[in-house]
């Protein structure tokens, strides 16, 4: 312990410049020493080098360290970081840069209950309109979930649905305030959630697409989703979700939310739009954008917040080297003369020693906090002056204005000063931002507000101040933290999420203005030393080289990077914020089947009882595995054994909850799944093989007799009701099988992996064959391999050939091939086993019919 303490103090002194004698273990990192998250990583990395027996540093725990004493305790504990996934490196430790555009895509519900929703504990409905909270409480109660509406979340709550994002608001300021309301609800129960939380769901109303359409002032509340994403990282044991729902009546909204909670599984971000669609945001690699015309007026002034320091200054220099012009830079630091006697002294540590000596000579005592603030101010002024000189050397006319962008009146006044004495404002670059890294449970409201008002509030002030200026360019510096969240940075993630979606709204409003929000990954240089670079590399995240990132900004500003309004840029961004920890070897999900959430099952009645189709069981199993292993290959093949089937005794009343158990097998690409009935009996056993499979040879051409013209299919031979009437046309039926055209009668697909009704339609063909050829009713009892080859085209007809392999009076075996209109395979079912259904007790067996088509 003494060695660890001594080494820690030496490392902190080296990294911060404070003399060892000024340090004590009870010093707070932020308030006492001004240490941010980057410094924390640097200190832990340096300490590990001196104590190599320590385990690898787990970056996810760093945000919880608040004092030097806690760092010592952390180091002594030797906590082990998650296993690191292998990665490809280029240029040393830097991963190749990626450019991703944020889009939204359809996301069918997996049919699984949100983990943590069902249980004996109360689900608290915090905030939101009282009528909606009451309607949601009632709807959840009907599903057997005890829910209670409260104005403020209880401190001991472990299952919470935050409805603050649905509060009525009239303008940008009121919508922006909803971010803080949601944060306060979550922070109220943060200790309980961190120690053993079960469920947290945030709900907002930003257009039912997380503000990606840029419609209306509600985009100013878009940060609520980033609150959930950060909570998911800080509380990995809890079930966390963010839902955006289009505005509707209290009853309609409550009904849609209830259905989503009962069928949406663990998907983190889900949007429910005004047209009944379920969507989810996605970052898509877009490496080759098409340039657009985006010339900046030669006599216009470019207004830049936070552009005199850090990477923003480098970005401006890259742009001005191409197009020297007028630039007005706003910064919080006033350019005061520095104290005398410091000329030639550089570096944080040397300046601190010099100022301590000066203070001692003057008989003054200074605290580490005072000393750090003074030296940071000196270094900031030096950096600003040097950068202004470099920018002016490009030939640009650069002026600096000391103003805090969080001060609306000051921003408005300086904008008018620029118009009067410098020129017409034609462009805006917003890069100002501050950090106050702490976990949700430890972050103060003052820290939250400071971060939010600088980044999100600063943008609102800048847009208000330039509302009447003919802007041609708006570019905002955002962060990948908004996309994935980031431990300790809930406020920063939320503020940047707001910024991203406000840029969308500005792009929709200003038709001729180039508007972009660039979500930067971490940059190389500056405070990022070799140890911190290695830390990011271990996370699978590459640092942005300064020149390359500056060039990307200049390209984006000039329209060379296309017109996508929201981008992510960096190395390995797909891994940012995602734990590299291997999932556990087993996981359990639940599915609740009820007429309110699965009305189409009413069309699958067997002997008078609703029964979930085999295709539905397969879909639930596959979706459970994909929720558990989200990075598993999209292709799959399944072996299915029907043990009892999923007979729904509570379909019309309280619903039937089935347990879906997933576990790894010795073959790592194979997952064993059991679906258990409410009474614990096994309904299905499945084995899923993940990855691309080899399709079997196409069956020989079927020799079938034509189906008689005008002969009905759904006339009693099949037990399927209207929701499953998918057989559009029978091409022929004979001893060798059936060929038909299938088409769904639902506007949106039933099932998330493949259309359940169309897969069931293939099985219906085998049932129909049994009626026509044997005069008996039959049901499927197993499948050797159900292989999904490619996504099914929505709304299109599908051809299915059901080929009889072997058959008798009691059993038959089949191969089914599903193809699209162009003849490409969509799915293959091999080894489908059909068994004749015994006649009900006390009733005569169905009389046989003659062989051939009846």
Coordinates of N, CA and C in Angstrom, one line a residue, residues 719-821:
X719 N -57.1 -25.3 -41.3 CA -57.6 -24.7 -40.1 C -57.2 -23.2 -40.0
X720 N -56.5 -22.7 -40.9 CA -55.9 -21.3 -40.8 C -57.0 -20.2 -41.1
X721 N -57.0 -19.2 -40.2 CA -57.9 -18.1 -40.4 C -57.4 -17.0 -41.3
X722 N -58.2 -15.9 -41.4 CA -57.9 -14.9 -42.4 C -56.5 -14.3 -42.3
X723 N -55.9 -14.1 -41.1 CA -54.6 -13.5 -40.9 C -53.5 -14.3 -41.5
X724 N -53.8 -15.6 -41.7 CA -52.8 -16.5 -42.3 C -53.2 -17.0 -43.7
X725 N -54.1 -16.4 -44.3 CA -54.5 -16.8 -45.7 C -53.5 -16.2 -46.7
X726 N -52.4 -16.9 -46.8 CA -51.3 -16.4 -47.7 C -51.2 -17.1 -49.0
X727 N -51.9 -18.2 -49.2 CA -51.8 -19.0 -50.4 C -52.6 -18.2 -51.5
X728 N -51.9 -17.5 -52.3 CA -52.6 -16.7 -53.3 C -53.0 -17.5 -54.5
X729 N -52.2 -18.5 -54.9 CA -52.4 -19.3 -56.1 C -51.8 -20.6 -56.0
X730 N -52.5 -21.7 -56.3 CA -51.9 -23.0 -56.3 C -51.6 -23.3 -57.8
X731 N -50.3 -23.5 -58.1 CA -49.9 -23.8 -59.5 C -50.2 -25.3 -59.8
X732 N -50.1 -26.1 -58.8 CA -50.4 -27.5 -59.0 C -50.2 -28.4 -57.8
X733 N -50.8 -29.5 -57.7 CA -50.7 -30.4 -56.6 C -50.8 -31.8 -57.1
X734 N -49.8 -32.7 -56.7 CA -49.8 -34.1 -57.1 C -49.1 -34.9 -56.1
X735 N -48.9 -36.2 -56.5 CA -48.2 -37.1 -55.6 C -46.9 -36.6 -55.1
X736 N -46.2 -35.9 -55.9 CA -44.8 -35.4 -55.6 C -44.8 -34.2 -54.8
X737 N -45.9 -33.5 -54.6 CA -45.8 -32.2 -53.8 C -46.8 -31.2 -54.3
X738 N -46.5 -29.9 -53.9 CA -47.3 -28.8 -54.2 C -46.4 -27.6 -54.6
X739 N -46.9 -26.8 -55.6 CA -46.2 -25.6 -56.0 C -47.3 -24.4 -55.9
X740 N -46.9 -23.3 -55.3 CA -47.9 -22.3 -55.1 C -47.2 -20.9 -55.0
X741 N -48.0 -19.9 -55.1 CA -47.6 -18.5 -54.9 C -48.2 -18.0 -53.6
X742 N -47.3 -17.4 -52.8 CA -47.7 -16.9 -51.4 C -47.6 -15.4 -51.4
X743 N -48.5 -14.8 -50.7 CA -48.4 -13.3 -50.5 C -49.1 -13.0 -49.1
X744 N -48.3 -12.2 -48.4 CA -48.8 -11.8 -47.1 C -50.0 -10.8 -47.2
X745 N -50.9 -10.9 -46.3 CA -52.0 -10.0 -46.2 C -51.8 -8.9 -45.2
X746 N -50.6 -8.7 -44.7 CA -50.3 -7.7 -43.7 C -49.4 -6.6 -44.3
X747 N -49.7 -5.4 -44.0 CA -48.8 -4.3 -44.5 C -47.4 -4.3 -44.0
X748 N -47.2 -4.8 -42.8 CA -45.9 -5.0 -42.2 C -45.7 -6.5 -41.9
X749 N -44.4 -6.9 -42.0 CA -44.1 -8.3 -41.8 C -44.4 -8.7 -40.4
X750 N -44.9 -9.9 -40.3 CA -45.1 -10.6 -39.0 C -43.8 -11.4 -38.7
X751 N -43.1 -11.0 -37.7 CA -41.8 -11.7 -37.5 C -40.6 -10.8 -37.8
X752 N -39.5 -11.0 -37.1 CA -38.4 -10.1 -37.3 C -37.3 -10.7 -38.1
X753 N -37.2 -12.1 -38.2 CA -36.2 -12.7 -38.9 C -36.6 -13.0 -40.3
X754 N -37.9 -13.5 -40.5 CA -38.5 -13.8 -41.8 C -40.0 -13.8 -41.6
X755 N -40.8 -13.5 -42.6 CA -42.2 -13.4 -42.4 C -42.8 -14.8 -41.9
X756 N -43.3 -14.7 -40.7 CA -43.9 -15.9 -40.1 C -45.0 -16.5 -40.9
X757 N -45.9 -15.6 -41.4 CA -47.0 -16.1 -42.2 C -46.7 -16.7 -43.5
X758 N -45.6 -16.3 -44.1 CA -45.2 -16.9 -45.4 C -44.5 -18.2 -45.2
X759 N -43.6 -18.3 -44.1 CA -43.0 -19.6 -43.8 C -44.1 -20.6 -43.4
X760 N -45.1 -20.1 -42.6 CA -46.2 -21.0 -42.3 C -47.0 -21.4 -43.5
X761 N -47.0 -20.5 -44.5 CA -47.7 -20.8 -45.8 C -47.1 -22.0 -46.5
X762 N -45.8 -22.2 -46.4 CA -45.1 -23.4 -46.9 C -45.6 -24.6 -46.2
X763 N -45.7 -24.5 -44.9 CA -46.2 -25.7 -44.1 C -47.7 -25.9 -44.4
X764 N -48.4 -24.9 -44.7 CA -49.8 -25.1 -45.1 C -49.9 -25.9 -46.3
X765 N -49.0 -25.8 -47.2 CA -49.0 -26.6 -48.5 C -48.9 -28.0 -48.1
X766 N -48.0 -28.4 -47.2 CA -47.9 -29.8 -46.8 C -49.2 -30.3 -46.1
X767 N -49.8 -29.4 -45.3 CA -51.1 -29.8 -44.7 C -52.2 -30.0 -45.7
X768 N -52.2 -29.1 -46.7 CA -53.2 -29.2 -47.8 C -53.0 -30.5 -48.6
X769 N -51.7 -30.8 -48.8 CA -51.4 -32.1 -49.5 C -52.0 -33.3 -48.8
X770 N -51.8 -33.3 -47.4 CA -52.4 -34.4 -46.6 C -53.9 -34.5 -46.8
X771 N -54.6 -33.4 -46.8 CA -56.0 -33.4 -47.0 C -56.4 -34.0 -48.4
X772 N -55.6 -33.5 -49.4 CA -56.0 -33.9 -50.8 C -55.6 -35.3 -51.1
X773 N -54.4 -35.7 -50.6 CA -53.9 -37.0 -51.0 C -54.2 -38.1 -50.0
X774 N -54.4 -37.8 -48.7 CA -54.6 -38.8 -47.7 C -56.0 -38.7 -47.1
X775 N -56.6 -37.5 -47.2 CA -57.9 -37.3 -46.6 C -57.7 -37.1 -45.1
X776 N -56.5 -36.7 -44.6 CA -56.3 -36.6 -43.2 C -55.6 -35.2 -42.9
X777 N -55.8 -34.8 -41.6 CA -55.2 -33.6 -41.1 C -53.9 -33.9 -40.5
X778 N -52.9 -33.1 -40.8 CA -51.5 -33.3 -40.3 C -50.9 -32.0 -39.8
X779 N -49.9 -32.2 -38.9 CA -49.2 -31.0 -38.4 C -47.7 -31.3 -38.4
X780 N -46.9 -30.2 -38.4 CA -45.4 -30.4 -38.4 C -44.9 -30.8 -37.0
X781 N -43.9 -31.7 -37.0 CA -43.4 -32.1 -35.7 C -41.9 -31.9 -35.6
X782 N -41.3 -31.4 -36.7 CA -39.8 -31.2 -36.6 C -39.2 -30.8 -38.0
X783 N -38.1 -30.2 -38.0 CA -37.4 -29.7 -39.2 C -35.9 -30.0 -39.0
X784 N -35.3 -30.6 -40.0 CA -33.8 -30.9 -39.9 C -33.0 -29.6 -40.1
X785 N -33.5 -28.8 -41.0 CA -32.7 -27.5 -41.2 C -33.6 -26.5 -41.9
X786 N -33.8 -25.4 -41.1 CA -34.5 -24.2 -41.7 C -33.5 -23.2 -41.9
X787 N -33.2 -22.9 -43.1 CA -32.1 -22.0 -43.5 C -32.6 -20.7 -44.1
X788 N -32.3 -19.6 -43.5 CA -32.7 -18.3 -44.0 C -31.5 -17.8 -44.9
X789 N -31.8 -17.6 -46.2 CA -30.7 -17.3 -47.1 C -30.4 -15.8 -47.3
X790 N -31.5 -15.1 -47.4 CA -31.4 -13.6 -47.6 C -32.6 -12.9 -47.1
X791 N -32.6 -11.6 -46.9 CA -33.8 -10.9 -46.5 C -35.0 -11.0 -47.5
X792 N -36.2 -11.1 -47.0 CA -37.4 -11.3 -47.8 C -37.8 -9.9 -48.3
X793 N -38.2 -9.8 -49.6 CA -38.6 -8.5 -50.1 C -40.0 -8.1 -49.6
X794 N -40.1 -7.0 -49.0 CA -41.4 -6.6 -48.4 C -42.5 -6.4 -49.4
X795 N -43.7 -7.0 -49.2 CA -44.8 -6.7 -50.1 C -44.9 -7.5 -51.3
X796 N -43.8 -8.3 -51.6 CA -43.8 -9.0 -52.9 C -44.3 -10.5 -52.7
X797 N -44.8 -11.0 -53.8 CA -45.2 -12.4 -53.9 C -44.0 -13.3 -53.8
X798 N -44.2 -14.5 -53.2 CA -43.1 -15.5 -53.0 C -43.6 -16.8 -53.5
X799 N -42.7 -17.5 -54.3 CA -43.0 -18.8 -54.8 C -42.5 -19.8 -53.8
X800 N -43.3 -20.9 -53.6 CA -42.9 -22.0 -52.8 C -43.2 -23.3 -53.4
X801 N -42.1 -24.2 -53.5 CA -42.3 -25.5 -53.9 C -42.1 -26.5 -52.7
X802 N -43.2 -27.2 -52.4 CA -43.1 -28.2 -51.4 C -43.0 -29.6 -52.0
X803 N -41.8 -30.2 -51.8 CA -41.5 -31.4 -52.5 C -41.5 -32.6 -51.5
X804 N -42.3 -33.6 -51.8 CA -42.4 -34.8 -50.9 C -41.2 -35.7 -51.1
X805 N -40.5 -35.9 -50.0 CA -39.3 -36.8 -50.1 C -39.7 -38.2 -49.8
X806 N -40.4 -38.4 -48.7 CA -40.9 -39.8 -48.4 C -42.3 -39.6 -47.7
X807 N -43.2 -40.6 -47.9 CA -44.5 -40.4 -47.3 C -45.2 -41.7 -47.0
X808 N -46.1 -41.7 -46.1 CA -46.9 -42.9 -45.7 C -48.2 -42.4 -45.2
X809 N -49.0 -43.4 -44.6 CA -50.3 -43.0 -44.1 C -50.3 -42.2 -42.9
X810 N -49.1 -42.2 -42.1 CA -49.1 -41.5 -40.9 C -48.0 -40.4 -40.8
X811 N -47.0 -40.5 -41.6 CA -45.9 -39.5 -41.6 C -45.5 -39.2 -43.0
X812 N -44.9 -38.0 -43.2 CA -44.3 -37.6 -44.5 C -43.1 -36.7 -44.2
X813 N -42.2 -36.6 -45.1 CA -41.0 -35.8 -45.0 C -40.9 -34.9 -46.3
X814 N -40.5 -33.6 -46.1 CA -40.6 -32.7 -47.2 C -39.3 -31.8 -47.3
X815 N -39.2 -31.2 -48.5 CA -38.2 -30.1 -48.7 C -39.0 -29.0 -49.3
X816 N -38.8 -27.8 -48.7 CA -39.6 -26.6 -49.1 C -38.5 -25.6 -49.6
X817 N -38.8 -25.0 -50.7 CA -37.9 -23.9 -51.2 C -38.8 -22.7 -51.5
X818 N -38.3 -21.5 -50.9 CA -39.0 -20.3 -51.1 C -38.1 -19.4 -51.9
X819 N -38.7 -18.8 -53.0 CA -37.9 -17.9 -53.9 C -38.7 -16.7 -54.2
X820 N -37.9 -15.6 -54.5 CA -38.5 -14.3 -54.8 C -39.0 -14.3 -56.3
X821 N -39.5 -13.2 -56.7 CA -40.0 -13.1 -58.1 C -39.0 -13.3 -59.1

